[in-house]
Short mmCIF file of C-alpha atoms in Angstrom, two decimals:
data_model
loop_
_atom_site.label_atom_id
_atom_site.label_comp_id
_atom_site.label_asym_id
_atom_site.label_seq_id
_atom_site.Cartn_x
_atom_site.Cartn_y
_atom_site.Cartn_z
CA UNK A 1489 -22.66 10.50 9.22
CA UNK A 1490 -19.21 11.99 9.85
CA UNK A 1491 -19.18 10.68 13.43
CA UNK A 1492 -20.16 7.19 12.28
CA UNK A 1493 -17.45 7.26 9.61
CA UNK A 1494 -14.83 8.24 12.19
CA UNK A 1495 -16.01 5.48 14.56
CA UNK A 1496 -15.88 2.89 11.77
CA UNK A 1497 -12.38 4.02 10.76
CA UNK A 1498 -11.16 3.75 14.35
CA UNK A 1499 -12.69 0.28 14.76
CA UNK A 1500 -11.05 -1.05 11.59
CA UNK A 1501 -7.78 0.62 12.55
CA UNK A 1502 -7.83 -1.18 15.91
CA UNK A 1503 -8.66 -4.47 14.19
CA UNK A 1504 -5.71 -4.01 11.81
CA UNK A 1505 -3.28 -3.04 14.59
CA UNK A 1506 -4.42 -5.95 16.78
CA UNK A 1507 -3.86 -8.50 14.00
CA UNK A 1508 -0.47 -7.17 12.88
CA UNK A 1509 0.99 -6.49 16.31
CA UNK A 1510 -0.21 -9.83 17.69
CA UNK A 1511 1.42 -11.73 14.84
CA UNK A 1512 4.63 -9.68 15.14
CA UNK A 1513 4.94 -10.44 18.84
CA UNK A 1514 4.02 -14.07 18.26
CA UNK A 1515 7.04 -14.25 15.96
CA UNK A 1516 9.35 -13.17 18.79
CA UNK A 1517 7.51 -15.37 21.30
CA UNK A 1518 7.37 -18.51 19.16
CA UNK A 1519 11.05 -18.52 18.21
CA UNK A 1520 12.07 -17.70 21.78
CA UNK A 1521 10.12 -20.67 23.13
CA UNK A 1522 11.41 -22.89 20.33
CA UNK A 1523 15.04 -22.03 21.17
CA UNK A 1524 14.61 -22.35 24.93
CA UNK A 1525 14.53 -18.65 25.86
CA UNK A 1526 12.37 -17.90 28.90
CA UNK A 1527 9.46 -15.48 28.46
CA UNK A 1528 8.11 -13.70 31.54
CA UNK A 1529 5.39 -11.62 29.83
CA UNK A 1530 3.57 -11.55 26.48
CA UNK A 1531 1.51 -8.36 26.09
CA UNK A 1532 -0.72 -7.04 23.34
CA UNK A 1533 -1.30 -3.36 24.07
CA UNK A 1534 0.16 -1.09 26.73
CA UNK A 1535 -1.13 0.53 29.90
CA UNK A 1536 -3.52 -0.90 32.46
CA UNK A 1537 -4.24 -4.61 31.86
CA UNK A 1538 -7.79 -5.32 30.75
CA UNK A 1539 -7.19 -9.04 31.07
CA UNK A 1540 -4.28 -11.19 32.19
CA UNK A 1541 -3.44 -14.71 33.30
CA UNK A 1542 -0.28 -16.62 34.14
CA UNK A 1543 0.53 -20.03 32.68
CA UNK A 1544 1.27 -22.53 35.42
CA UNK A 1545 3.44 -24.64 33.12
CA UNK A 1546 5.70 -21.94 31.66
CA UNK A 1547 5.22 -19.12 34.15
CA UNK A 1548 4.54 -16.67 31.31
CA UNK A 1549 2.04 -13.90 32.03
CA UNK A 1550 -0.30 -13.10 29.11
CA UNK A 1551 -1.69 -9.55 29.10
CA UNK A 1552 -4.20 -7.54 27.04
CA UNK A 1553 -3.42 -3.85 27.61
CA UNK A 1554 -5.85 -0.93 27.54
CA UNK A 1555 -3.94 0.93 24.80
CA UNK A 1556 -3.96 -1.29 21.68
CA UNK A 1557 -1.19 0.57 19.85
CA UNK A 1558 1.57 -2.00 20.13
CA UNK A 1559 2.79 -4.87 22.21
CA UNK A 1560 5.88 -6.51 23.59
CA UNK A 1561 7.48 -9.75 24.72
CA UNK A 1562 9.48 -9.55 27.95
CA UNK A 1563 12.20 -12.17 28.22
CA UNK A 1564 13.82 -13.51 31.37
CA UNK A 1565 16.94 -11.33 31.60
CA UNK A 1566 19.44 -10.77 34.41
CA UNK A 1567 19.98 -7.17 33.26
CA UNK A 1568 16.39 -6.27 34.08
CA UNK A 1569 15.21 -8.48 36.96
CA UNK A 1570 16.37 -11.02 39.48
CA UNK A 1571 16.42 -14.46 37.86
CA UNK A 1572 16.10 -17.64 39.90
CA UNK A 1573 19.00 -20.05 39.57
CA UNK A 1574 16.89 -22.71 37.82
CA UNK A 1575 15.91 -20.17 35.15
CA UNK A 1576 19.42 -18.86 34.43
CA UNK A 1577 20.02 -21.22 31.46
CA UNK A 1578 16.91 -19.70 29.84
CA UNK A 1579 17.86 -16.04 30.42
CA UNK A 1580 17.99 -14.03 27.19
CA UNK A 1581 21.31 -12.38 28.07
CA UNK A 1582 22.95 -15.82 28.49
CA UNK A 1583 22.01 -17.06 25.01
CA UNK A 1584 24.58 -17.14 22.24
CA UNK A 1585 24.56 -14.41 19.61
CA UNK A 1586 22.76 -16.45 16.95
CA UNK A 1587 19.88 -17.38 19.27
CA UNK A 1588 19.36 -13.74 20.30
CA UNK A 1589 19.54 -12.63 16.67
CA UNK A 1590 16.98 -15.24 15.60
CA UNK A 1591 14.58 -14.19 18.37
CA UNK A 1592 14.81 -10.49 17.47
CA UNK A 1593 14.52 -10.95 13.71
CA UNK A 1594 11.54 -13.31 14.11
CA UNK A 1595 9.12 -10.41 14.74
CA UNK A 1596 9.66 -8.58 11.44
CA UNK A 1597 9.93 -11.94 9.65
CA UNK A 1598 6.49 -12.84 10.99
CA UNK A 1599 5.08 -9.68 9.40
CA UNK A 1600 6.46 -10.65 5.99
CA UNK A 1601 5.03 -14.17 6.36
CA UNK A 1602 1.66 -12.66 7.33
CA UNK A 1603 1.75 -10.39 4.26
CA UNK A 1604 2.38 -13.41 2.04
CA UNK A 1605 -0.58 -15.17 3.66
CA UNK A 1606 -2.88 -12.19 3.10
CA UNK A 1607 -1.80 -11.86 -0.54
CA UNK A 1608 -2.31 -15.61 -0.99
CA UNK A 1609 -5.89 -15.22 0.25
CA UNK A 1610 -6.43 -12.22 -2.02
CA UNK A 1611 -5.23 -14.01 -5.16
CA UNK A 1612 -7.25 -17.09 -4.22
CA UNK A 1613 -10.46 -15.13 -3.58
CA UNK A 1614 -10.01 -13.06 -6.73
CA UNK A 1615 -8.77 -9.56 -7.52
CA UNK A 1616 -11.31 -7.36 -9.34
CA UNK A 1617 -9.89 -5.17 -12.07
CA UNK A 1618 -10.15 -3.58 -15.50
CA UNK A 1619 -9.19 -5.27 -18.77
CA UNK A 1620 -5.66 -4.37 -19.97
CA UNK A 1621 -6.95 -2.38 -22.93
CA UNK A 1622 -5.41 1.01 -23.72
CA UNK A 1623 -7.93 3.83 -23.59
CA UNK A 1624 -5.59 6.77 -24.14
CA UNK A 1625 -2.10 7.37 -25.55
CA UNK A 1626 -0.38 10.63 -24.61
CA UNK A 1627 0.81 12.56 -27.69
CA UNK A 1628 4.61 12.70 -27.85
CA UNK A 1629 5.01 9.96 -25.24
CA UNK A 1630 7.16 6.81 -25.30
CA UNK A 1631 3.98 4.80 -25.88
CA UNK A 1632 3.16 6.78 -29.03
CA UNK A 1633 6.76 6.51 -30.22
CA UNK A 1634 6.66 2.70 -30.18
CA UNK A 1635 3.27 2.59 -31.89
CA UNK A 1636 0.83 1.84 -29.06
CA UNK A 1637 -2.71 2.91 -29.94
CA UNK A 1638 -6.09 3.26 -28.30
CA UNK A 1639 -7.88 -0.09 -28.26
CA UNK A 1640 -4.69 -2.17 -28.12
CA UNK A 1641 -4.76 -4.99 -25.57
CA UNK A 1642 -1.58 -5.53 -23.54
CA UNK A 1643 -1.26 -9.33 -23.68
CA UNK A 1644 2.20 -9.78 -22.13
CA UNK A 1645 5.01 -7.80 -20.53
CA UNK A 1646 8.41 -9.48 -20.82
CA UNK A 1647 6.73 -12.82 -21.42
CA UNK A 1648 4.41 -12.57 -18.42
CA UNK A 1649 0.70 -12.86 -19.19
CA UNK A 1650 -1.28 -9.71 -18.37
CA UNK A 1651 -4.89 -10.31 -17.34
CA UNK A 1652 -5.84 -6.93 -15.88
CA UNK A 1653 -4.64 -3.33 -15.83
CA UNK A 1654 -3.57 -3.88 -12.23
CA UNK A 1655 -1.26 -6.70 -13.33
CA UNK A 1656 0.07 -4.38 -16.05
CA UNK A 1657 1.06 -1.82 -13.39
CA UNK A 1658 2.55 -4.52 -11.17
CA UNK A 1659 4.74 -5.93 -13.96
CA UNK A 1660 5.82 -2.44 -15.05
CA UNK A 1661 7.10 -1.68 -11.56
CA UNK A 1662 8.84 -5.02 -11.26
CA UNK A 1663 10.66 -4.78 -14.60
CA UNK A 1664 11.62 -1.11 -14.25
CA UNK A 1665 12.92 -1.67 -10.70
CA UNK A 1666 15.12 -4.43 -12.11
CA UNK A 1667 16.37 -2.08 -14.83
CA UNK A 1668 15.07 -4.35 -17.59
CA UNK A 1669 13.85 -3.31 -21.04
CA UNK A 1670 10.05 -3.33 -21.20
CA UNK A 1671 8.84 -5.63 -23.97
CA UNK A 1672 5.10 -5.49 -24.69
CA UNK A 1673 3.19 -8.11 -26.64
CA UNK A 1674 0.16 -6.32 -28.07
CA UNK A 1675 -3.10 -7.56 -29.58
CA UNK A 1676 -4.61 -4.89 -31.84
CA UNK A 1677 -8.39 -4.45 -32.30
CA UNK A 1678 -8.03 -6.12 -35.72
CA UNK A 1679 -6.51 -9.27 -34.18
CA UNK A 1680 -2.92 -8.55 -35.20
CA UNK A 1681 -0.11 -9.37 -32.72
CA UNK A 1682 2.98 -7.18 -32.42
CA UNK A 1683 5.93 -6.79 -30.05
CA UNK A 1684 7.34 -3.40 -29.04
CA UNK A 1685 9.92 -2.30 -26.46
CA UNK A 1686 10.85 0.66 -24.23
CA UNK A 1687 14.21 1.05 -22.49
CA UNK A 1688 13.55 1.31 -18.74
CA UNK A 1689 16.38 3.86 -18.46
CA UNK A 1690 14.07 6.32 -20.24
CA UNK A 1691 11.53 5.95 -17.42
CA UNK A 1692 13.76 6.81 -14.42
CA UNK A 1693 14.31 3.40 -12.83
CA UNK A 1694 14.05 4.83 -9.30
CA UNK A 1695 10.40 5.75 -9.81
CA UNK A 1696 8.26 4.25 -7.03
CA UNK A 1697 4.77 5.42 -7.98
CA UNK A 1698 3.02 3.16 -10.53
CA UNK A 1699 0.69 5.96 -11.61
CA UNK A 1700 3.59 8.32 -12.35
CA UNK A 1701 5.43 5.51 -14.13
CA UNK A 1702 2.32 4.92 -16.22
CA UNK A 1703 2.20 8.62 -17.09
CA UNK A 1704 5.86 8.54 -18.14
CA UNK A 1705 5.07 5.73 -20.57
CA UNK A 1706 2.00 7.64 -21.70
CA UNK A 1707 -0.92 5.21 -21.50
CA UNK A 1708 -4.15 5.04 -19.52
CA UNK A 1709 -6.69 2.19 -19.28
CA UNK A 1710 -9.98 2.16 -21.15
CA UNK A 1711 -12.61 3.28 -18.65
CA UNK A 1712 -16.29 3.15 -19.53
CA UNK A 1713 -17.89 6.61 -19.94
CA UNK A 1714 -20.31 5.96 -17.08
CA UNK A 1715 -20.98 8.51 -14.33
CA UNK A 1716 -19.95 7.16 -10.93
CA UNK A 1717 -19.76 10.33 -8.86
CA UNK A 1718 -21.71 13.56 -9.13
CA UNK A 1719 -20.86 16.70 -7.14
CA UNK A 1720 -24.13 18.19 -5.78
CA UNK A 1721 -24.89 21.64 -7.14
CA UNK A 1722 -22.23 21.52 -9.85
CA UNK A 1723 -22.83 21.91 -13.60
CA UNK A 1724 -23.73 18.29 -14.42
CA UNK A 1725 -26.04 17.95 -11.42
CA UNK A 1726 -27.85 21.16 -12.33
CA UNK A 1727 -28.28 19.90 -15.92
CA UNK A 1728 -29.99 16.70 -14.74
CA UNK A 1729 -27.12 14.26 -15.26
CA UNK A 1730 -27.43 11.23 -12.94
CA UNK A 1731 -25.17 8.55 -11.52
CA UNK A 1732 -24.97 5.52 -13.90
CA UNK A 1733 -25.68 7.69 -16.96
CA UNK A 1734 -23.50 6.61 -19.91
CA UNK A 1735 -22.16 9.38 -22.15
CA UNK A 1736 -22.98 8.61 -25.79
CA UNK A 1737 -21.92 11.83 -27.53
CA UNK A 1738 -20.69 15.34 -26.74
CA UNK A 1739 -21.11 18.05 -29.36
CA UNK A 1740 -21.89 15.30 -31.87
CA UNK A 1741 -18.64 13.41 -31.20
CA UNK A 1742 -19.20 9.71 -30.29
CA UNK A 1743 -17.85 8.79 -26.86
CA UNK A 1744 -15.89 5.52 -26.55
CA UNK A 1745 -14.30 5.97 -23.14
CA UNK A 1746 -14.04 8.27 -20.14
CA UNK A 1747 -10.96 9.93 -21.59
CA UNK A 1748 -13.11 11.25 -24.45
CA UNK A 1749 -15.38 12.91 -21.88
CA UNK A 1750 -12.43 14.53 -20.11
CA UNK A 1751 -10.79 15.79 -23.31
CA UNK A 1752 -13.92 17.34 -24.84
CA UNK A 1753 -15.23 18.91 -21.63
CA UNK A 1754 -11.76 20.22 -20.74
CA UNK A 1755 -11.50 21.92 -24.14
CA UNK A 1756 -14.78 23.83 -23.72
CA UNK A 1757 -14.59 26.07 -20.62
CA UNK A 1758 -17.54 28.48 -20.42
CA UNK A 1759 -18.88 27.20 -23.77
CA UNK A 1760 -22.39 25.86 -24.31
CA UNK A 1761 -22.00 22.11 -24.79
CA UNK A 1762 -24.65 19.65 -25.94
CA UNK A 1763 -24.43 16.05 -24.86
CA UNK A 1764 -26.43 12.85 -24.86
CA UNK A 1765 -26.49 10.08 -22.24
CA UNK A 1766 -27.98 6.61 -22.08
CA UNK A 1767 -30.24 6.13 -19.04
CA UNK A 1768 -32.29 2.98 -18.45
CA UNK A 1769 -32.28 2.17 -22.17
CA UNK A 1770 -33.33 5.64 -23.30
CA UNK A 1771 -31.29 8.50 -24.74
CA UNK A 1772 -31.48 11.74 -22.75
CA UNK A 1773 -30.26 15.11 -24.02
CA UNK A 1774 -28.69 17.84 -21.88
CA UNK A 1775 -26.96 21.18 -22.29
CA UNK A 1776 -24.10 22.22 -19.99
CA UNK A 1777 -21.67 25.10 -19.72
CA UNK A 1778 -18.42 23.69 -18.25
CA UNK A 1779 -17.02 25.76 -15.41
CA UNK A 1780 -13.60 27.28 -16.14
CA UNK A 1781 -10.90 26.29 -13.66
CA UNK A 1782 -7.13 26.64 -13.60
CA UNK A 1783 -5.32 23.30 -13.80
CA UNK A 1784 -1.53 23.12 -14.21
CA UNK A 1785 -1.46 26.76 -15.43
CA UNK A 1786 -4.10 26.01 -18.06
CA UNK A 1787 -7.78 27.00 -18.09
CA UNK A 1788 -9.94 23.90 -18.60
CA UNK A 1789 -13.61 22.99 -18.35
CA UNK A 1790 -15.16 20.90 -15.57
CA UNK A 1791 -18.77 19.81 -14.97
CA UNK A 1792 -18.42 17.96 -11.64
CA UNK A 1793 -18.58 14.28 -12.57
CA UNK A 1794 -16.29 11.28 -12.06
CA UNK A 1795 -16.19 7.80 -13.61
CA UNK A 1796 -17.75 4.70 -12.11
CA UNK A 1797 -15.58 1.92 -10.70
CA UNK A 1798 -15.79 -0.27 -13.77
CA UNK A 1799 -14.72 -3.80 -12.86
CA UNK A 1800 -14.94 -6.11 -15.87
CA UNK A 1801 -12.47 -8.85 -14.96
CA UNK A 1802 -11.64 -10.85 -11.81
CA UNK A 1803 -8.21 -12.51 -11.51
CA UNK A 1804 -8.51 -15.71 -9.47
CA UNK A 1805 -5.49 -18.02 -9.11
CA UNK A 1806 -5.06 -21.61 -7.97
CA UNK A 1807 -3.39 -22.29 -4.62
CA UNK A 1808 0.06 -22.96 -6.11
CA UNK A 1809 0.16 -19.98 -8.45
CA UNK A 1810 -1.36 -17.77 -5.75
CA UNK A 1811 1.48 -18.50 -3.30
CA UNK A 1812 4.08 -17.69 -5.98
CA UNK A 1813 2.35 -14.39 -6.77
CA UNK A 1814 2.00 -13.66 -3.05
CA UNK A 1815 5.74 -14.06 -2.50
CA UNK A 1816 6.45 -11.92 -5.60
CA UNK A 1817 4.07 -9.17 -4.43
CA UNK A 1818 5.55 -9.11 -0.93
CA UNK A 1819 9.10 -8.95 -2.30
CA UNK A 1820 8.26 -6.19 -4.79
CA UNK A 1821 6.46 -4.04 -2.24
CA UNK A 1822 9.31 -4.54 0.23
CA UNK A 1823 11.81 -3.35 -2.42
CA UNK A 1824 9.64 -0.34 -3.23
CA UNK A 1825 9.24 0.58 0.44
CA UNK A 1826 12.96 0.37 1.15
CA UNK A 1827 13.67 2.29 -2.05
CA UNK A 1828 11.25 5.02 -1.04
CA UNK A 1829 12.92 5.35 2.38
CA UNK A 1830 16.32 5.65 0.70
CA UNK A 1831 14.99 8.28 -1.71
CA UNK A 1832 13.49 10.26 1.20
CA UNK A 1833 16.89 10.25 2.92
CA UNK A 1834 18.49 11.41 -0.35
CA UNK A 1835 15.84 14.12 -0.75
CA UNK A 1836 14.49 12.63 -3.99
CA UNK A 1837 11.10 11.63 -2.54
CA UNK A 1838 8.70 13.91 -0.67
CA UNK A 1839 8.32 13.22 3.05
CA UNK A 1840 4.64 14.16 2.71
CA UNK A 1841 3.98 10.50 1.91
CA UNK A 1842 4.77 9.57 5.53
CA UNK A 1843 1.41 8.88 7.16
CA UNK A 1844 0.49 8.47 10.80
CA UNK A 1845 -2.32 6.73 12.70
CA UNK A 1846 -5.00 9.07 11.34
CA UNK A 1847 -4.11 8.23 7.74
CA UNK A 1848 -3.88 4.53 8.57
CA UNK A 1849 -7.32 4.65 10.23
CA UNK A 1850 -8.77 6.41 7.17
CA UNK A 1851 -7.35 3.80 4.78
CA UNK A 1852 -8.41 0.96 7.08
CA UNK A 1853 -12.02 2.15 7.02
CA UNK A 1854 -12.00 2.83 3.28
CA UNK A 1855 -10.54 -0.58 2.42
CA UNK A 1856 -13.01 -2.37 4.70
CA UNK A 1857 -15.85 -0.50 2.98
CA UNK A 1858 -14.69 -1.83 -0.40
CA UNK A 1859 -14.84 -5.41 0.85
CA UNK A 1860 -12.77 -8.31 2.15
CA UNK A 1861 -10.26 -8.36 -0.72
CA UNK A 1862 -9.41 -4.66 -0.36
CA UNK A 1863 -9.05 -4.96 3.43
CA UNK A 1864 -6.78 -8.00 3.11
CA UNK A 1865 -4.59 -6.11 0.62
CA UNK A 1866 -4.46 -3.18 3.04
CA UNK A 1867 -3.39 -5.53 5.85
CA UNK A 1868 -0.68 -7.05 3.62
CA UNK A 1869 0.74 -3.62 2.74
CA UNK A 1870 0.61 -2.47 6.37
CA UNK A 1871 2.23 -5.69 7.58
CA UNK A 1872 5.15 -5.20 5.17
CA UNK A 1873 5.51 -1.58 6.32
CA UNK A 1874 5.53 -2.69 9.97
CA UNK A 1875 8.16 -5.33 9.25
CA UNK A 1876 10.45 -2.86 7.47
CA UNK A 1877 9.87 -0.15 10.10
CA UNK A 1878 11.00 -2.53 12.84
CA UNK A 1879 14.15 -3.39 10.88
CA UNK A 1880 15.30 0.24 10.73
CA UNK A 1881 18.59 0.64 12.65
CA UNK A 1882 17.00 2.76 15.37
CA UNK A 1883 17.67 1.81 19.01
CA UNK A 1884 14.49 0.52 20.76
CA UNK A 1885 13.37 -1.07 17.47
CA UNK A 1886 14.30 -4.61 16.43
CA UNK A 1887 16.74 -3.17 13.90
CA UNK A 1888 18.54 -1.32 16.69
CA UNK A 1889 19.03 -4.56 18.61
CA UNK A 1890 20.40 -6.18 15.46
CA UNK A 1891 22.95 -3.35 15.25
CA UNK A 1892 23.98 -4.10 18.85
CA UNK A 1893 24.44 -7.75 17.89
CA UNK A 1894 26.48 -6.78 14.81
CA UNK A 1895 28.81 -4.70 17.00
CA UNK A 1896 29.05 -7.61 19.44
CA UNK A 1897 29.91 -9.99 16.62
CA UNK A 1898 32.70 -7.68 15.42
CA UNK A 1899 34.29 -6.87 18.79
CA UNK A 1900 33.54 -10.16 20.52
CA UNK A 1901 31.75 -8.73 23.57
CA UNK A 1902 28.25 -7.27 24.11
CA UNK A 1903 27.82 -3.48 24.01
CA UNK A 1904 27.87 -1.86 27.43
CA UNK A 1905 24.64 -1.16 29.29
CA UNK A 1906 25.59 2.53 29.38
CA UNK A 1907 25.95 2.66 25.59
CA UNK A 1908 22.66 0.78 25.18
CA UNK A 1909 20.82 3.12 27.59
CA UNK A 1910 22.07 6.31 25.93
CA UNK A 1911 21.48 5.05 22.40
CA UNK A 1912 17.95 4.01 23.33
CA UNK A 1913 17.26 7.51 24.65
CA UNK A 1914 18.37 8.80 21.25
CA UNK A 1915 16.17 6.17 19.59
CA UNK A 1916 13.12 7.32 21.54
CA UNK A 1917 13.84 10.90 20.45
CA UNK A 1918 14.11 9.86 16.79
CA UNK A 1919 10.84 7.91 17.03
CA UNK A 1920 9.14 10.88 18.70
CA UNK A 1921 10.22 13.12 15.80
CA UNK A 1922 9.01 10.60 13.20
CA UNK A 1923 5.65 10.15 14.93
CA UNK A 1924 5.20 13.92 15.30
CA UNK A 1925 6.04 14.39 11.62
CA UNK A 1926 3.56 11.69 10.61
CA UNK A 1927 0.83 13.29 12.74
CA UNK A 1928 1.67 16.67 11.20
CA UNK A 1929 1.18 15.19 7.73
CA UNK A 1930 -2.11 13.66 8.90
CA UNK A 1931 -3.38 17.06 10.03
CA UNK A 1932 -2.32 18.67 6.74
CA UNK A 1933 -4.14 15.96 4.79
CA UNK A 1934 -7.30 16.25 6.89
CA UNK A 1935 -7.55 20.03 6.59
CA UNK A 1936 -5.99 20.15 3.07
CA UNK A 1937 -3.45 22.86 3.94
#
């Protein structure tokens, strides 16, 4: 099973890389051809060619390399090869600054366009989610201070309609990143409507993680008390609890949501605990003794169960609204990604979140297993990351070339070939360090060091 899982992850990883790299290079290629820049080679992958052919009309060689971990577009350029006299007007080095800039920036731009397309498909197909109903309010939190209660439905955030808990998280991030006051329109279980607000300054506006932001506010969604995962050999399994069982009561206390299960079980380490579950229309009784474990310097009870993925709403948008949301999602994720990079440089964000090819392969396989929508969302996120990565001002990346062009625009002449060569050597070294660090994080995550 493990071998098959690894193979599947690798296959989906290669599919993702092929799609994103191909589109990135097509961005460079398409704009170059549009602006009259000659292209000598268009390659997807590196190493020994598995397949290649040369266009008689344009003279461009198209190559599929054996190592599908990248790609490149090679332009006609006097600095690299001999160029025939009839091709000199099409040489990259002879183009004006704006043409060269447009060609270079077209690759990352293509990745952002691709992300918008993937998000547009996702919102058109439909995003599964959980109703925006509060299942838990943290005592002493901002949410409790403004009067939010269990069972309240979050109807709007700053005038934007909330249709799922996922949208709730999305709008929270957007508003807090903009430094805006959070204004919630709430529908109570009794049908009453009320409006409450939280100052975003109280939530640390630089926060990038929606789950941590949610914890700072102090609310969690209502999750059905249905068993989704069961650890073999643990307390619940030994007591006869089964997947899809619905907790009805624990120690005589009625259970309304998964948070009730967590709170009661956590409070009873090593104590005999009676519970009832609903299974196939019948009530079953069980007795468990929660195992005592140390969590955040506190001894709590655990029985080895997790909640089911409880999807009770699907958000499906029309073509027009979907494209607007797709652009919004791409812009927000781009802001968050850039913000996270800045915070890493400032030392405010852990570098452990940098993942390499092993992590990407794992997420590719996991998202594909969840279905088309999840895989498309994964591709959108990865495409945005690839676009931003290539815009970093590191020589050998597109961003490095843009820095060269900026210097040229300021001083009026191109940077010297010597400066370019030495800076690119430095760029390769920086990339090698980043890749090594990402692989190091991958190994730590795999072996849980």
